Coordinates of C-alpha atoms and ligand atoms in Angstrom, one line a residue:
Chain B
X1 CA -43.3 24.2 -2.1
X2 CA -42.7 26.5 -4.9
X3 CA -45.9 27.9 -6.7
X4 CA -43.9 29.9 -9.3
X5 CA -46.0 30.0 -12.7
X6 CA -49.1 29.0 -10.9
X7 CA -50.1 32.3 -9.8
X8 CA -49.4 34.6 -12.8
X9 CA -46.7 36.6 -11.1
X10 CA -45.9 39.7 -13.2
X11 CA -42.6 40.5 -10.9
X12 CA -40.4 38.3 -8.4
X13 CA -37.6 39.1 -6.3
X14 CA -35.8 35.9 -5.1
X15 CA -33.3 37.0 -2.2
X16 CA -31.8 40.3 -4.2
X17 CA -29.1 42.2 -2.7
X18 CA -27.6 44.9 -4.4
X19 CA -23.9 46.1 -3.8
X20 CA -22.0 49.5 -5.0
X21 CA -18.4 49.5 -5.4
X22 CA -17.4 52.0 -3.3
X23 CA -14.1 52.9 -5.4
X24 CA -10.7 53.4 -4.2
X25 CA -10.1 52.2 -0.4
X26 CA -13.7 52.7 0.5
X27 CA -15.8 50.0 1.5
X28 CA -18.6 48.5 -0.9
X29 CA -22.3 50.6 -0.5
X30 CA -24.9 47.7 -0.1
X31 CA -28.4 49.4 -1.1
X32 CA -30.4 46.7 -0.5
X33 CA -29.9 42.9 0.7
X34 CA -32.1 39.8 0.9
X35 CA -34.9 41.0 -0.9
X36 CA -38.2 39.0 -1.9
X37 CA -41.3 40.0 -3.0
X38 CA -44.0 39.4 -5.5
X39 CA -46.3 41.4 -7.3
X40 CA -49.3 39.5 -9.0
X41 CA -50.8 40.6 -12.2
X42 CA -53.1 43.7 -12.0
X43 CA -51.7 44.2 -8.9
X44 CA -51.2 47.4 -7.5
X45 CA -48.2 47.5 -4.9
X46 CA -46.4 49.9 -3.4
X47 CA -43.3 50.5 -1.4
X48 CA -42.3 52.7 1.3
X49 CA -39.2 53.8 3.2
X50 CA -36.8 56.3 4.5
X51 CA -34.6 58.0 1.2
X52 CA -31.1 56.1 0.6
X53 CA -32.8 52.5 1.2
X54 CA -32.7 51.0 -2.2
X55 CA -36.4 52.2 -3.8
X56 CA -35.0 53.1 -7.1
X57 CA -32.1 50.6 -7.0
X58 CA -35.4 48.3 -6.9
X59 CA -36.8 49.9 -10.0
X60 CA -33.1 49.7 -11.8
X61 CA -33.0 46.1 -11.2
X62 CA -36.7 45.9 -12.7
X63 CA -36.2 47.8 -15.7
X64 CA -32.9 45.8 -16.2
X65 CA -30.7 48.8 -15.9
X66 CA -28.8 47.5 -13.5
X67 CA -27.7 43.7 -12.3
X68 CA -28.3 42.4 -9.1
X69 CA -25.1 41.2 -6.9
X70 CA -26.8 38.1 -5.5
X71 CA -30.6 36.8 -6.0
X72 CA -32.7 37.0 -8.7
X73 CA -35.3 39.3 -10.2
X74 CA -37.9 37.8 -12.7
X75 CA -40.8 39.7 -15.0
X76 CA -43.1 37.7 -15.9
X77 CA -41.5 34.2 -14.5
X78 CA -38.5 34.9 -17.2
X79 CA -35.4 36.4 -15.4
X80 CA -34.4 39.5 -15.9
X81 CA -31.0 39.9 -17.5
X82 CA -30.8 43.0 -19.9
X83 CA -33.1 45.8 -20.5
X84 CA -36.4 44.7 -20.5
X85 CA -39.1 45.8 -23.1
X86 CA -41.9 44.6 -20.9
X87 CA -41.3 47.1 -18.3
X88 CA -42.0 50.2 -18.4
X89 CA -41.0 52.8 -15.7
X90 CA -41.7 56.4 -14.9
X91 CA -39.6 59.3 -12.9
X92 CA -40.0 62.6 -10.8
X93 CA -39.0 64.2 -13.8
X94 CA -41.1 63.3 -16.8
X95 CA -38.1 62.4 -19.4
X96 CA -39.6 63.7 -22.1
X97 CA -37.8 64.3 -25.1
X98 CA -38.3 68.9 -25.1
X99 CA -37.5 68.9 -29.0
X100 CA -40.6 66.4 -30.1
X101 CA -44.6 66.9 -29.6
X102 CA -46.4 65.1 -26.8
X103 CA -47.3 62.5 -29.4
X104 CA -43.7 62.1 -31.3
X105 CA -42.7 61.7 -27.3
X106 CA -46.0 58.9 -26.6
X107 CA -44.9 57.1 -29.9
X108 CA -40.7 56.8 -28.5
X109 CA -40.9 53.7 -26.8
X110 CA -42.1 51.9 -29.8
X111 CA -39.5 53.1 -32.2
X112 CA -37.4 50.7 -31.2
X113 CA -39.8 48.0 -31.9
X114 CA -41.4 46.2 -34.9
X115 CA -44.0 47.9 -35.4
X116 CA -45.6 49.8 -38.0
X117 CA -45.6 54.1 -38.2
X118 CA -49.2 53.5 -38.8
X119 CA -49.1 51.5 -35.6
X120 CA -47.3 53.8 -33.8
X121 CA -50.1 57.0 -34.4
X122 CA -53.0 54.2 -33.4
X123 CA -51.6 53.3 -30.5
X124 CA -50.2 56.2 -29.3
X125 CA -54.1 58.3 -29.6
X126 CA -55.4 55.1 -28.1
X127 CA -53.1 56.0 -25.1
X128 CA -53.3 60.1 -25.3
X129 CA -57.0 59.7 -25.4
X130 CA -56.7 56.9 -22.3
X131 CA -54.7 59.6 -20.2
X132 CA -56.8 62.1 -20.9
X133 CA -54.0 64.5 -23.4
X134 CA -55.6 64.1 -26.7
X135 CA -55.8 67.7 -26.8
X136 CA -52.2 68.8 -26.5
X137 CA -51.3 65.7 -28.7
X138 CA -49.5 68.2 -31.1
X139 CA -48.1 70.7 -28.4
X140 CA -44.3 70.6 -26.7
X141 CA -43.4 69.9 -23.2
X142 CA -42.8 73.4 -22.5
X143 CA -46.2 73.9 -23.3
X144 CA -47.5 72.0 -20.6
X145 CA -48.0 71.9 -17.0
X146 CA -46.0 69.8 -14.9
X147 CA -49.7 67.5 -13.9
X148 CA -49.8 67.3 -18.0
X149 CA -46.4 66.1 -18.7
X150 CA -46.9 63.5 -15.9
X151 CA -49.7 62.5 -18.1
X152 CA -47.9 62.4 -20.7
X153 CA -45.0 60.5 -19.6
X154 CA -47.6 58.0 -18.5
X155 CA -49.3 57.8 -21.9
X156 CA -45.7 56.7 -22.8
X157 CA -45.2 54.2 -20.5
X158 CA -48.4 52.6 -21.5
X159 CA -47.8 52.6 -25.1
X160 CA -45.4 50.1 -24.6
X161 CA -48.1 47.8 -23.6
X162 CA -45.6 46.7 -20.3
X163 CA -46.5 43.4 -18.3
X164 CA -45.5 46.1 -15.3
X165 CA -45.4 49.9 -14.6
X166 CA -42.9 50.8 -12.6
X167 CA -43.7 54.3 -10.7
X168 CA -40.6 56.4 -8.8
X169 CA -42.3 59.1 -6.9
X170 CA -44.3 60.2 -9.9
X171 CA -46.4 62.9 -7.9
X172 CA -43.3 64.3 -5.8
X173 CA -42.5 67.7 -8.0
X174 CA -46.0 68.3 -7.7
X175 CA -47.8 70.8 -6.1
X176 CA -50.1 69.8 -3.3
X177 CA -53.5 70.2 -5.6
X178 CA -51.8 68.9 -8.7
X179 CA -50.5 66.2 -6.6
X180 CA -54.5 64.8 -5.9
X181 CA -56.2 65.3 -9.4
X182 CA -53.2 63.5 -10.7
X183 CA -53.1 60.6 -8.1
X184 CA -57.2 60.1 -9.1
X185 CA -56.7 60.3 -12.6
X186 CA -54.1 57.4 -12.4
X187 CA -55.4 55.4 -9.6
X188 CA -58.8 55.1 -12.8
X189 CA -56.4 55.3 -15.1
X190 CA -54.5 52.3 -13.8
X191 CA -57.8 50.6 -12.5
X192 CA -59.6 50.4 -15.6
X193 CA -56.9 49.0 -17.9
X194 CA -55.7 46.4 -14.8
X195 CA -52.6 47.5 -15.0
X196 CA -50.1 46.1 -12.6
X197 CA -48.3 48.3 -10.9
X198 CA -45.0 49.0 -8.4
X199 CA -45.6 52.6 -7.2
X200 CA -42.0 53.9 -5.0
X201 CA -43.3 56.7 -2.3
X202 CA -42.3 58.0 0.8
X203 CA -45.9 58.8 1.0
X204 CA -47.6 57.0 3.1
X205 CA -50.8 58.5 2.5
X206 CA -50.4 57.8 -1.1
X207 CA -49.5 54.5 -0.6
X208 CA -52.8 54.1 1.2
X209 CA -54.8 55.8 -1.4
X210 CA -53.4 54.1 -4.6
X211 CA -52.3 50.4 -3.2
X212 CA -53.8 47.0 -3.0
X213 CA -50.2 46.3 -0.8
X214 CA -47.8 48.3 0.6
X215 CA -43.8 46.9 1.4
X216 CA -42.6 48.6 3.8
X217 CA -38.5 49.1 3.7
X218 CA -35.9 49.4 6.3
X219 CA -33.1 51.5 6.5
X220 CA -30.3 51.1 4.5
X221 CA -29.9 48.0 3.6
X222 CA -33.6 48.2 2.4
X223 CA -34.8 45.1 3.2
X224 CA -38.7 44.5 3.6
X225 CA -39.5 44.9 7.2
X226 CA -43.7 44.4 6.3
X227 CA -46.1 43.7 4.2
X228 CA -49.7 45.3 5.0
X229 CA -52.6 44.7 2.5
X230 CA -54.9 47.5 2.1
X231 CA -58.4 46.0 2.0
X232 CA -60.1 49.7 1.2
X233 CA -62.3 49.9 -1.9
X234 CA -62.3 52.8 -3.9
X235 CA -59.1 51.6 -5.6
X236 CA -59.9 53.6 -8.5
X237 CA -60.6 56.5 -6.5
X238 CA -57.8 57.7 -4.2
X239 CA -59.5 60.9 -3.4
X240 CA -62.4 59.0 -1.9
X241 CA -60.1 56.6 -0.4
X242 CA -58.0 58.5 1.3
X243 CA -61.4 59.8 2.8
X244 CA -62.3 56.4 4.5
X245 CA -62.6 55.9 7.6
X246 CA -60.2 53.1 8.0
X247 CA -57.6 54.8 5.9
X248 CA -56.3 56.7 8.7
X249 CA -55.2 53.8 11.0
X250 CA -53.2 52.6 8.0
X251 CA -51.6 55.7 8.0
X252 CA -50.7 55.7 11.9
X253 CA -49.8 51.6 11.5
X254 CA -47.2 52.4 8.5
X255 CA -46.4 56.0 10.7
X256 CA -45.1 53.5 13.3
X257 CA -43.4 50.3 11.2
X258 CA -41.1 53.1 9.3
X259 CA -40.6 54.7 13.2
X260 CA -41.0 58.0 12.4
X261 CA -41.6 59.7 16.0
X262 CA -38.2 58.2 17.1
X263 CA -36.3 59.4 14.2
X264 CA -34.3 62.6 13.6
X265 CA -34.7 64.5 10.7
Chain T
X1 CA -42.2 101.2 -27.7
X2 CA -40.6 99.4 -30.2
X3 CA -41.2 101.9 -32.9
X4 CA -39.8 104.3 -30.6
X5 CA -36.6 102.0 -29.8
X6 CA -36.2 101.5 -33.9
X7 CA -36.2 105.7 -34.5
X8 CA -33.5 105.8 -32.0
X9 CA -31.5 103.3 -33.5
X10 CA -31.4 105.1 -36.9
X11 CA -30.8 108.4 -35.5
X12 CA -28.1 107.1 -33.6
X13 CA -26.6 106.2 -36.5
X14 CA -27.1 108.8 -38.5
X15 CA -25.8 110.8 -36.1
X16 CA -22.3 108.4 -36.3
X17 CA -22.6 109.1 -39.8
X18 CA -22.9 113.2 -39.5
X19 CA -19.8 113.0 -37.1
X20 CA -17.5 110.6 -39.6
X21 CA -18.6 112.9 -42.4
X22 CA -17.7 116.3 -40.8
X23 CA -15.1 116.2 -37.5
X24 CA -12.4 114.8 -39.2
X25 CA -12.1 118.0 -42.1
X26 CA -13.2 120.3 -39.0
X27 CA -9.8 118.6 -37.3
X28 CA -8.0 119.4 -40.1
X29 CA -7.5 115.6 -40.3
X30 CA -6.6 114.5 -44.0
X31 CA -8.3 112.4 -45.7
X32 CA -5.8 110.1 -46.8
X33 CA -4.9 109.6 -43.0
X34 CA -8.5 109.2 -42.2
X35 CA -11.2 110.0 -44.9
X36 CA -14.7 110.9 -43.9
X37 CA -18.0 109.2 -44.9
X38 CA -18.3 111.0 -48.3
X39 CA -14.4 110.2 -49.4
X40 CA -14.8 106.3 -48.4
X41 CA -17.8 106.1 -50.3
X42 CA -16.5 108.1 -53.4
X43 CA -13.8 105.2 -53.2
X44 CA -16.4 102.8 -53.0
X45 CA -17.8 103.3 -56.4
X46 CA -14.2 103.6 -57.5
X47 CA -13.1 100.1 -56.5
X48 CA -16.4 98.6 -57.7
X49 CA -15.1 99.9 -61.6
X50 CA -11.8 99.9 -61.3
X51 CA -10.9 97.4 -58.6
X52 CA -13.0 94.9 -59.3
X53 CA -14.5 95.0 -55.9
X54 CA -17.5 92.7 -56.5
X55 CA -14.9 89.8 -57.5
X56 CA -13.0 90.0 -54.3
X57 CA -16.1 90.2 -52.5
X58 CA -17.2 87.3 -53.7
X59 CA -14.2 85.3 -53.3
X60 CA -14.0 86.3 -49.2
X61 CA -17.7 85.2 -49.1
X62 CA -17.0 82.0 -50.8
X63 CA -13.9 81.4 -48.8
X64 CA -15.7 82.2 -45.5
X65 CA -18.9 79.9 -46.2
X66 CA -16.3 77.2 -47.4
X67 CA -14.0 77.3 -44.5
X68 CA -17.4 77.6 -41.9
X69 CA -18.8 74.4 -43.7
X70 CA -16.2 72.6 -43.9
X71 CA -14.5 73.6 -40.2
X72 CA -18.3 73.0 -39.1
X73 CA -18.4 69.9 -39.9
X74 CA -15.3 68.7 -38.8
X75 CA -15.9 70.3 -35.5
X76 CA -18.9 68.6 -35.1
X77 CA -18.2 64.7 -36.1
X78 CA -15.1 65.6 -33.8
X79 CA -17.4 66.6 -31.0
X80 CA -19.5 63.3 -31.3
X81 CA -16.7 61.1 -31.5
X82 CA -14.9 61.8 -28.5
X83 CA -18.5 62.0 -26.6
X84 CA -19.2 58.3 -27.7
X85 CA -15.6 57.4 -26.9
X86 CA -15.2 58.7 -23.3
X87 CA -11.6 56.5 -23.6
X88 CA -10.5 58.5 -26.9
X89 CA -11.7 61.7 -25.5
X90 CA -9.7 61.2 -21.8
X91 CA -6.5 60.4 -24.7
X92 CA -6.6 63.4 -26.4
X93 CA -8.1 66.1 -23.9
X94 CA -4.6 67.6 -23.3
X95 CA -4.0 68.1 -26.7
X96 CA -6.9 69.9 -27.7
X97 CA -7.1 72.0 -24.8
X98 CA -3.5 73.0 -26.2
X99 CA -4.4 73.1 -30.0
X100 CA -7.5 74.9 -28.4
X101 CA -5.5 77.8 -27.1
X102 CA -2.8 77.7 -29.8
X103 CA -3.3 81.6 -31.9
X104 CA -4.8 79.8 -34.8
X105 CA -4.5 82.2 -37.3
X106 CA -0.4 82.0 -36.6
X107 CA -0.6 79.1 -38.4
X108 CA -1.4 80.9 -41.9
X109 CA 2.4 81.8 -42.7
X110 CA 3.0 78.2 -42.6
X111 CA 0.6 77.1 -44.6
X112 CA 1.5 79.4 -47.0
X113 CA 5.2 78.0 -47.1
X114 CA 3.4 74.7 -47.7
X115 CA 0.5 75.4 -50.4
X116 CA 1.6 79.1 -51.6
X117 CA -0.3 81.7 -52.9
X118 CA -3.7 79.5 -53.5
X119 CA -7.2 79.2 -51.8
X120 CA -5.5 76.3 -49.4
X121 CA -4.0 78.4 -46.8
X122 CA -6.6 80.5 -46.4
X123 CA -9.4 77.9 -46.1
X124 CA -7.3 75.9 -43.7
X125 CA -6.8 78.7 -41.6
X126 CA -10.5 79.1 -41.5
X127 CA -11.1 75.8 -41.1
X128 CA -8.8 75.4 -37.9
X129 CA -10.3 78.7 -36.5
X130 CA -14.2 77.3 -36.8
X131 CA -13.2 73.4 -35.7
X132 CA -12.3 73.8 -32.1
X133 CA -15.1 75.8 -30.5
X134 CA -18.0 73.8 -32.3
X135 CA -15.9 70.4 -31.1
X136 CA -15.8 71.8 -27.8
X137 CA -19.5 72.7 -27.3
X138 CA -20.3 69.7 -29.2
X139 CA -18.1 67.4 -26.7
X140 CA -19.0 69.4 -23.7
X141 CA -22.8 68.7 -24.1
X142 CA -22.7 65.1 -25.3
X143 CA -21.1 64.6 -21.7
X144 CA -23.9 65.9 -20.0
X145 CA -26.5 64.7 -21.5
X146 CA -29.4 63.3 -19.0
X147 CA -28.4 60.3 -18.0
X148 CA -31.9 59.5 -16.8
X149 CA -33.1 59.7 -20.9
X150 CA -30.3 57.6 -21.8
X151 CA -32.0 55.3 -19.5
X152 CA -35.0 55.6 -20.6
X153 CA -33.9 54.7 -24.3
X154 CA -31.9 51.7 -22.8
X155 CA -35.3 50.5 -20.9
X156 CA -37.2 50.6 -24.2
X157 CA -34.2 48.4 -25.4
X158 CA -32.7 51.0 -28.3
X159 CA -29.7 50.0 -30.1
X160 CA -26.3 52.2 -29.5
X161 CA -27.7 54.5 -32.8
X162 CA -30.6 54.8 -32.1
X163 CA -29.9 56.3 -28.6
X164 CA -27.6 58.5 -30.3
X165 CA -29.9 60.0 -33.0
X166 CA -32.9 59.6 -30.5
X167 CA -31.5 61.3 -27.6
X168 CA -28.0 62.3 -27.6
X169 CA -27.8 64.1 -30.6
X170 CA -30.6 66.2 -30.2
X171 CA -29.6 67.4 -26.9
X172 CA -26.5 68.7 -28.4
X173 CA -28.3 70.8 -30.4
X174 CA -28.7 73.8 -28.4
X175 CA -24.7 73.7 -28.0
X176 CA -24.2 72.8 -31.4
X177 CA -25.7 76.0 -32.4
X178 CA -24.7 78.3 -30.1
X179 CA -20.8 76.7 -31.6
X180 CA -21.9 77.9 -35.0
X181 CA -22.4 81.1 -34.3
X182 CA -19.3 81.5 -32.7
X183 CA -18.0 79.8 -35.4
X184 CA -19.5 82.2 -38.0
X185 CA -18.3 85.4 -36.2
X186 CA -14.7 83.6 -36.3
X187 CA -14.7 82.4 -39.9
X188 CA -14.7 86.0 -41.5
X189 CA -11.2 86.3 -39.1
X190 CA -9.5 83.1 -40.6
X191 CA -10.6 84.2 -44.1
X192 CA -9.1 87.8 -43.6
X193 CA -5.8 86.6 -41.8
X194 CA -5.4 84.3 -44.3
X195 CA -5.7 86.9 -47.0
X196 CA -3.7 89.4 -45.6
X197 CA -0.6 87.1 -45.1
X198 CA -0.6 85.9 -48.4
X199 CA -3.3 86.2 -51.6
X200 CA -3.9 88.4 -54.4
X201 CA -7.5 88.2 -54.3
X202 CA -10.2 88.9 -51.6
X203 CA -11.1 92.1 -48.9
X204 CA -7.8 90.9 -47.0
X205 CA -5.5 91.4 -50.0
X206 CA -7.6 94.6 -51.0
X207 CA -6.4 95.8 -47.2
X208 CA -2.9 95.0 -48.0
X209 CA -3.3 96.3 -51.5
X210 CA -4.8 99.6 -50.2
X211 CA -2.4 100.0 -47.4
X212 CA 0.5 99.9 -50.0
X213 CA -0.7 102.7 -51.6
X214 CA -1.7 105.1 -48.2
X215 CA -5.6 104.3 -49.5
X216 CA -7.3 104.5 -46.3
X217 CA -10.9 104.9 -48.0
X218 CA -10.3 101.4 -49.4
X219 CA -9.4 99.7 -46.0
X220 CA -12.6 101.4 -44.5
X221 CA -14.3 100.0 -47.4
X222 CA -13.0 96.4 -47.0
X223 CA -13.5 96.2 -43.6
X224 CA -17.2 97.1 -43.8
X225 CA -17.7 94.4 -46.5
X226 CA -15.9 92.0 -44.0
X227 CA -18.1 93.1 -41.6
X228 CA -21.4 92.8 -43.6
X229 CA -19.9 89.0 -44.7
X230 CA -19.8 88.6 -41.1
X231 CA -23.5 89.6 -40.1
X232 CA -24.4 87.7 -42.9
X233 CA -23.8 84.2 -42.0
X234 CA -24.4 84.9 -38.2
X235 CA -27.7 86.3 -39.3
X236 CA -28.1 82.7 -41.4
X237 CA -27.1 80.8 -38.5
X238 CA -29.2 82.5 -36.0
X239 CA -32.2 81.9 -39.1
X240 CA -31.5 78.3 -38.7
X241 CA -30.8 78.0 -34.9
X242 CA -34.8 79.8 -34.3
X243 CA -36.0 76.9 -36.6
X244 CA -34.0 73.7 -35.0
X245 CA -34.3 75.2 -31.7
X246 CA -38.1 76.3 -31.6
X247 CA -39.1 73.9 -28.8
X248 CA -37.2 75.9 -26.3
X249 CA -39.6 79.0 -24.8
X250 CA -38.0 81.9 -25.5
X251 CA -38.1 84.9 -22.6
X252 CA -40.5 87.5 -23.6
X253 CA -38.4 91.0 -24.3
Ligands
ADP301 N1 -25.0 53.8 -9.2 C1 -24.8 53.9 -7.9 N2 -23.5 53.9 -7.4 C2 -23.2 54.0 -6.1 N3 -24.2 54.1 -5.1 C3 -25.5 54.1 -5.5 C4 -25.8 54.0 -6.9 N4 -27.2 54.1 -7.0 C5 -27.6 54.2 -5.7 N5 -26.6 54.2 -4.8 C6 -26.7 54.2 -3.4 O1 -27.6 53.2 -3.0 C7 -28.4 53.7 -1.9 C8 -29.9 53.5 -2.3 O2 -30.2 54.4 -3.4 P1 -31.6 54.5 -4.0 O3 -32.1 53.2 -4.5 O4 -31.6 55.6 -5.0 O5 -32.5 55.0 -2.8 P2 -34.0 55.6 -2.7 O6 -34.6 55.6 -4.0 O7 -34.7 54.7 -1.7 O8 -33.9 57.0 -2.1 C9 -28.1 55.1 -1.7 O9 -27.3 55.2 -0.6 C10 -27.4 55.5 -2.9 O10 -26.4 56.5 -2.6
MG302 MG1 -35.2 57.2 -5.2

C-alpha cells in the first residue's frame, strides 16, 4: 500500500544510498545506504548521529546538489533531479555574501527568480521583520554578531518561500548563551509560519527542544537506526521545553540508541 | 599622538633635505657628480623652460596610465578565464609560471626592433609588466572561492553568469585590488625601461638625455617626477580599493 500524495509529504527518501568514488585504487566511500524517511508538511524533524554518517550528504541530496547512487529523494512528491528552488537550506557558517547589506543578502535568493525588485524589498522586510533584523536591514555582515547573521541567513532562506528548510547544525559556532536565545527565536520563528523543517544536529538536547521527530543515524553507512516522536509541547518554545520534565528521559533514550557510553572518543 | 607622529615625519624630512643640501659641498663632492638640493632644483626650473619638462612629464603619465589600463585589463579577463576554465588554466599553467618569471622589461629591445622609436614598445612593455601579477591574483582567488557560496547560488538555481557576477566575481575583489596596486607600482618601471632603451620623449629619455651630457641634477629631477607618477596612481588605486572594498573591517591603528 503506497499512500504517496495522500498525506502531503513535503520530503521522501525511497531507499537512498549515497556512494563517493574513492579515486585511484581506493575503494568507493559509501555515506549513507538504504535510506527512507518522510517528513510531512509543517513538520519539524530532526536527525541525529555520530560525524562522518551522511547528515549533510542528506541535505546535498535534498537541495539537489548532489545525485543519489541508488533510491530516490522527492520534495514535494516530484523527484528531485537538479537544484531545487523549493528548498531552501542553511550552514554553520552563515554564507552570506560580506560585500552586500543584510537586505541586498535577504533579497539573493530571489534574484534568480521572476520576480519584481519591487517584490524583492517587500518580501525581503516581510522576512527581516519575521526574524527579528529589521533594524540592521542596511548594516554588513561584519557588523553583526554571529546570533544576528544566523538570523539573517535565516531571513534568506525564508525569502525563498521553500516547501522545506533544511538546517545543518545552524547553532554549532555558537556560543553556549547565543546558542539558546537563537534556538527560541527559531523554534517561534519556525512555529508560527508552519514551516517544515529537517534540522541535522549532534545535539541531542536540541533535537529534543526543537523536534516533533527525531531520526536517529548509524555509523557510517548512516542508515536510520530509529525513529522517536517527541510528544512535548512547547514546540515553539525550546527553552521551556528543554525544561520539561519528560525531556530528560528522551535525552538518556537517544544518549543510549546512538551508544555513547560504549564509544571512544 | 598623531599630530605628534605628523611633526616628526616633516622634520625627518627636512632634516634629509638639510643633509642633501649641505654634506655633499662640505665633502667636497661636485655637483655635477652629485648635486645638492639647491643645484637639482635650480635645474628644475631650467628644464621646465628650456627642456620642456612639463611635455615629457605628461607623456610618462599618459604612457603609465595607458599601459596600467590597458595591462589591467588584460590581466584581469585573463584571470577570470582560466578560473572558469579549470581545463584551459591546468593547459597553460607552465607557461605562465614561465612568462611569469621571464625579466619582462628584457623584452623592450625587441620590441623596439619591431615597432621603433614610437609609443608601441614602451606601452607593451608596460602592459606585459602589469598583466601577470593582476592574472595571477585574479586566477589564484577565483580558485578558492567558497565553495559552500557557490552552492548556495546553485541551490537557489542561478545560471552559470549569474554565479559568476553574484559570487565569484566579487570575491576576487580583494585580490583583484591588492593586483592593482602592484600593478601600479610596476607600471611606472615598464614605462621608464621602455623609455630609456629607446624614445625621445618622456622622464626615461630625459635620464638618458641627461646622462649624455654628465647632468646629474636632471636625472635626480626625473626620477623624483617618476616617483611622484608612481605615488600617484597607487594613491588612485588605494582611493578606489577603500571604496570597492569598504565591507571589510579595517584593524584600528
Ligand atoms: N564530496 C565528497 N567526496 C567524497 N567523500 C565525501 C564527500 N562528501 C562527504 N563525503 C564523505 O561521506 C561521509 C559522510 O559525510 P557527511 O554527510 O558530511 O557527514 P556528517 O555531516 O554526518 O558529518 C564522510 O565520511 C565524508 O568524508
Ligand atoms: Mg555535516
Amino acid at each position: 500500500m503506497k499512500r504517496t500524495g495522500a498525506m502531503a509529504l513535503a520530503l521522501e527518501f525511497q531507499n537512498v544510498g549515497k556512494s563517493f568514488s574513492g579515486g585511484k585504487n581506493r575503494p568507493d566511500l559509501k555515506a549513507i545506504d538504504g535510506v527512507s524517511f518522510e517528513v510531512r508538511k509543517k513538520e519539524f524533524v530532526a536527525i541525529v548521529g555520530p560525524s562522518g554518517c551522511g547528515k549533510s550528504t542528506v541535505l546535498n541530496l535534498t537541495a539537489g546538489l548532489d545525485r543519489p547512487t541508488t533510491g530516490s529523494v522527492k520534495v514535494s512528491g516530484e523527484t528531485v533531479s537538479g537544484p531545487n528552488p523549493h528548498v531552501g537550506f542553511m550552514l554553520q557558517k552563515d554564507l552570506l555574501l560580506p560585500w552586500r547589506t543584510i537586505r541586498r543578502n535577504v533579497e539573493f535568493g530571489l534574484e534568480a527568480r521572476p520576480v519584481s525588485a519591487a517584490e524583492r524589498r517587500d518580501r525581503a522586510t516581510r522576512e527581516l521583520a519575521r526574524c527579528k533584523i529589521s533594524d540592521f536591514a542596511g548594516h554588513y555582515p561584519f557588523q553583526l554578531s554571529g546570533g544576528m547573521r544566523q538570523r539573517a541567513a535565516l531571513a534568506r532562506t525564508l525569502a525563498i518561500e521553500p516547501d522545506i528548510v533544511l538546517l545543518d547544525e545552524p547553532f554549532s559556532a555558537l556560543d553556549a548563551q547565543t546558542k539558546m536565545l537563537l534556538q527560541k527565536s527559531f523554534g517561534r520563528t519556525i512555529t508560527e509560519g508552519g514551516i517544515t523543517t529537517l534540522l541535522i544536529t549532534h545535539d541531542l538536547s536540541e533535537a529534543v527542544a526543537m523536534a516533533d521527530r527525531i531520526l536517529v543515524m548509524s555509523d557510517r553507512p548512516g542508515r536510520i537506526v530509529e525513529e522517536l516522536i517527541v510528544d512535548l509541547p512547547d514546540r515553539d518554545n525550546p527553552i521551556a521545553r528543554r525544561a520539561h520534565p519528560r525531556a530528560g528521559s528522551f535525552i538518556n533514550h537517544l544518549y543510549a540508541s546512538l551508544k555513547l557510553d560504549e564509544r571512544a572518543a | 599622538m598623531r599630530v605628534k607622529e605628523l611633526i616628526a615625519t616633516v622634520l625627518f624630512g627636512l632634516a634629509v633635505v638639510a643633509a642633501w643640501e649641505f654634506i655633499p659641498p662640505a665633502m667636497g663632492i661636485r655637483r655635477f657628480i652629485f648635486p645638492n638640493f639647491s643645484t637639482t632644483m635650480a635645474e628644475f626650473s631650467r628644464m621646465v623652460s628650456a627642456e620642456n619638462l612639463w611635455r615629457h612629464v605628461l607623456s610618462t603619465a599618459t604612457m603609465t596610465a595607458a599601459g596600467f589600463v590597458l595591462g589591467s585589463l588584460l590581466g584581469a579577463v585573463g584571470g577570470y578565464l582560466l578560473g572558469l576554465s579549470s581545463f584551459a588554466e591546468r593547459i597553460l599553467s607552465p607557461y605562465i609560471l614561465g612568462l611569469q618569471i621571464a625579466p619582462k622589461v628584457a623584452f623592450a629591445p625587441l620590441f623596439i626592433m619591431w615597432f621603433g622609436f614610437t609609443d608601441w614598445p614602451k606601452l607593451l612593455v608596460t602592459v606585459l609588466i602589469v598583466f601577470f601579477p593582476i592574472l595571477v591574483n585574479v586566477l589564484q582567488a577565483m580558485k578558492t572561492v567558497d565553495r559552500d557560496q557557490v552552492n548556495l547560488a546553485r541551490a537557489y538555481a542561478m545560471s552559470r553568469s549569474q554565479i559568476f557576477f553574484k559570487v565569484e566575481m566579487p570575491s576576487t575583489m580583494p585580490a583583484l585590488m591588492a593586483g592593482l596596486r602592484i600593478g601600479a607600482t610596476l607600471a611606472v618601471i615598464g614605462v621608464t625601461v621602455g623609455e630609456l632603451v629607446g624614445g625621445n620623449s618622456g622622464l626615461g629619455f630625459l635620464i638618458t638625455f641627461g646622462q649624455g651630457q654628465a647632468n646629474a641634477a636632471m636625472v635626480f629631477n626625473s626620477i623624483l617626477l617618476l616617483t611622484a607618477i608612481g605615488i600617484v596612481l597607487y594613491g588612485i588605486v588605494s582611493f578606489f580599493e577603500a571604496r570597492i572594498l569598504h565591507y571589510i573591517p579595517r584593524v584600528e591603528r
